Amino acid sequence: MEKNNQKPNIVPRPPVVVVVGHIDHGKSTLLDYIRKTNLTESEVGGITQNISAYEVLHKDEKGVDKEITFLDTPGHESFSKMRERGAIIADIAILVVSAEDGVKSQTIEAWRTISEMKLPSIVVINKIDKPSANIEKTKKELAANEIYLENYGGKIPYVEISAKAATGVDDLLSVILILSEMENFTGNTEEDASGFVIEADLDSKRGIQATLIIKNGSLHKGMFVVVEDAITSTRIIQNFKGVMIDTASFSAPIRLCGFDRMPKVGAAFQTFKNKKGAIKYIEERSPRPADTPRYKEEASTPFLNKEGVGGGKKIIPILLKADVSGSLEAIEKEIAKIRSESAEFKIIVKGVGPISESDIKNISNSKNAIIIGFNVKADKSALEVAQKRGISISFFDVIYKMTEWLIEQMEKLRPKIETIETTGRAKIIRAFSRTKNFQIVGGKVIEGRILLNGTVKIMRREFEIGRGKIVNLEKGKIKTSVIEEGLEFGMMIESKIEIAPGDILELFSIAQK
Ligand code: GDP
């Protein structure tokens, strides 16, 4: 117990908890209840729509308030991302099973992921208030699926609850604290923060924003955050309630805006004390190609590179059945050759013989899975199940045809990379009258060109301070739709930001590749 004394910065860390289980078994009801009962009305209101994680306080056995972070992502996206990337975003998984319905396909699927990742877990038997609830039967079904509860042949802690009638939820929070104490999650407060992205989106006013979960270290205003090849400053840090904060540490969810490209959900982030360190890190990970069509010596955008999706590729699962093991091997080699920047195929089930019903059931929970039969048929029951679940099976008897088809599928299924391209820059020379949403300014195009109706980043000393839209553009008092490099202009810009002489406007477009 005293071993932590040698490293005073290493302290216990609140657990990050993910709630999983079959659809309709009550995950959202449970998360909603915990959120509502642990936050005040105004705090609940303050949680911006998109922040899909929250922290609650619960008293431990000694009556001390302890934090728990819950991931509350739509469709439990971060859990599947965790699995795709092997990223340990959550420390503890709560597997919710309805006492009315018992173990279902997604229960088993979620359990498989929990076991593969060796995640500490707690089973929640929910809906015990329902007249048709059968707790004993549910426990038996769990055991039949090798989910062994405490006192039922195993060690997995479990809690019987009704998320709707709010019974047992307090016990659940206590069990979470006991389990995390046993697991001894720790973090180092002195290190620069690192962790994972749990959501990212493009907001019309704030630009590209992301919610991050800090798993270690601390983050302060003025630092820089890198996710693969996306970067932002920490000029604005918000906590999960939407409140501006100056510093954050584990296991807090935080929101940052102003990323130069869309960070990927599930990807790891790293924090740097200065921009130089951040850029060096990005360039070491993925050197910028020589033909990058951007401003070469541009200090404000050197980190915009074209390539570099980084390590976290999307996995497209494949189930492969073939007539003989020889063709199986040949096909595997062909599949391994099909690559893209942002996705890769992974054969998760393979074998010789016809496609069976259990093959389909095995793979039907994997999103976007591809099922291939090479010189084999599918059993009738397999076809029926596949049809019922909307899964298609593709049959081939020539390898190159299959390869061609797979290349097409890769193009269809791979994540498209979103990049922001700067196409023009202008310096503001004069700033005139301003209303709440509009301002008239004069300036000169210093690179590229400026277009009417274009969206611009408003940059002040290398930092984006806001965005705006060019709603009127004039050259020598005559309306125009484009101003070329080197020319002066007057414009009306729609923005809530007050623009000042010296500011730079960067015209940008978002491209999908
Ligand atoms: P999810 O798909 O797992 O997120 O499930 P939901 O939370 O949306 O719950 C599905 C349905 O079950 C909803 O109609 C809930 O009101 C209901 N439900 C959830 N928990 C309970 C419970 O403990 N008791 C009862 N009676 N109904 C519940």
PDB file of C-alpha atoms and ligand atoms in Angstrom, residues 22-29 126-127 129-130 162-164, ligand 1:
ATOM      1  CA  HIS A  22     -28.519  -6.193 -26.158  1.00  0.00           C
ATOM      2  CA  ILE A  23     -30.794  -3.548 -27.631  1.00  0.00           C
ATOM      3  CA  ASP A  24     -33.801  -2.659 -25.452  1.00  0.00           C
ATOM      4  CA  HIS A  25     -32.306  -4.248 -22.359  1.00  0.00           C
ATOM      5  CA  GLY A  26     -32.206  -0.829 -20.704  1.00  0.00           C
ATOM      6  CA  LYS A  27     -28.747   0.691 -21.278  1.00  0.00           C
ATOM      7  CA  SER A  28     -30.027   4.183 -22.077  1.00  0.00           C
ATOM      8  CA  THR A  29     -32.568   4.115 -19.270  1.00  0.00           C
ATOM      9  CA  ASN A 126     -32.208  -5.257 -15.319  1.00  0.00           C
ATOM     10  CA  LYS A 127     -36.002  -4.933 -15.431  1.00  0.00           C
ATOM     11  CA  ASP A 129     -39.673  -4.951 -11.626  1.00  0.00           C
ATOM     12  CA  LYS A 130     -41.366  -6.603 -14.599  1.00  0.00           C
ATOM     13  CA  SER A 162     -34.629  -1.851 -12.230  1.00  0.00           C
ATOM     14  CA  ALA A 163     -33.341   1.106 -14.177  1.00  0.00           C
ATOM     15  CA  LYS A 164     -36.903   2.325 -14.540  1.00  0.00           C
TER      16      LYS A 164
HETATM   17  P1  GDP B   1     -31.378   0.183 -24.699  1.00  0.00           P
HETATM   18  O1  GDP B   1     -31.697  -0.096 -26.121  1.00  0.00           O
HETATM   19  O2  GDP B   1     -30.603  -0.934 -24.080  1.00  0.00           O
HETATM   20  O3  GDP B   1     -30.740   1.517 -24.465  1.00  0.00           O
HETATM   21  O4  GDP B   1     -32.771   0.153 -23.902  1.00  0.00           O
HETATM   22  P2  GDP B   1     -33.652   1.348 -23.349  1.00  0.00           P
HETATM   23  O5  GDP B   1     -33.011   1.984 -22.180  1.00  0.00           O
HETATM   24  O6  GDP B   1     -34.036   2.214 -24.488  1.00  0.00           O
HETATM   25  O7  GDP B   1     -34.893   0.545 -22.799  1.00  0.00           O
HETATM   26  C1  GDP B   1     -35.777  -0.164 -23.648  1.00  0.00           C
HETATM   27  C2  GDP B   1     -37.151  -0.162 -23.039  1.00  0.00           C
HETATM   28  O8  GDP B   1     -37.153  -0.851 -21.805  1.00  0.00           O
HETATM   29  C3  GDP B   1     -37.671   1.231 -22.756  1.00  0.00           C
HETATM   30  O9  GDP B   1     -39.037   1.266 -23.069  1.00  0.00           O
HETATM   31  C4  GDP B   1     -37.470   1.391 -21.266  1.00  0.00           C
HETATM   32  O10 GDP B   1     -38.411   2.253 -20.674  1.00  0.00           O
HETATM   33  C5  GDP B   1     -37.654  -0.046 -20.779  1.00  0.00           C
HETATM   34  N1  GDP B   1     -36.905  -0.304 -19.547  1.00  0.00           N
HETATM   35  C6  GDP B   1     -35.581  -0.100 -19.337  1.00  0.00           C
HETATM   36  N2  GDP B   1     -35.237  -0.482 -18.097  1.00  0.00           N
HETATM   37  C7  GDP B   1     -36.363  -0.937 -17.491  1.00  0.00           C
HETATM   38  C8  GDP B   1     -36.666  -1.493 -16.193  1.00  0.00           C
HETATM   39  O11 GDP B   1     -35.814  -1.632 -15.322  1.00  0.00           O
HETATM   40  N3  GDP B   1     -37.941  -1.863 -15.983  1.00  0.00           N
HETATM   41  C9  GDP B   1     -38.908  -1.728 -16.916  1.00  0.00           C
HETATM   42  N4  GDP B   1     -40.142  -2.120 -16.610  1.00  0.00           N
HETATM   43  N5  GDP B   1     -38.677  -1.228 -18.138  1.00  0.00           N
HETATM   44  C10 GDP B   1     -37.423  -0.833 -18.422  1.00  0.00           C
END
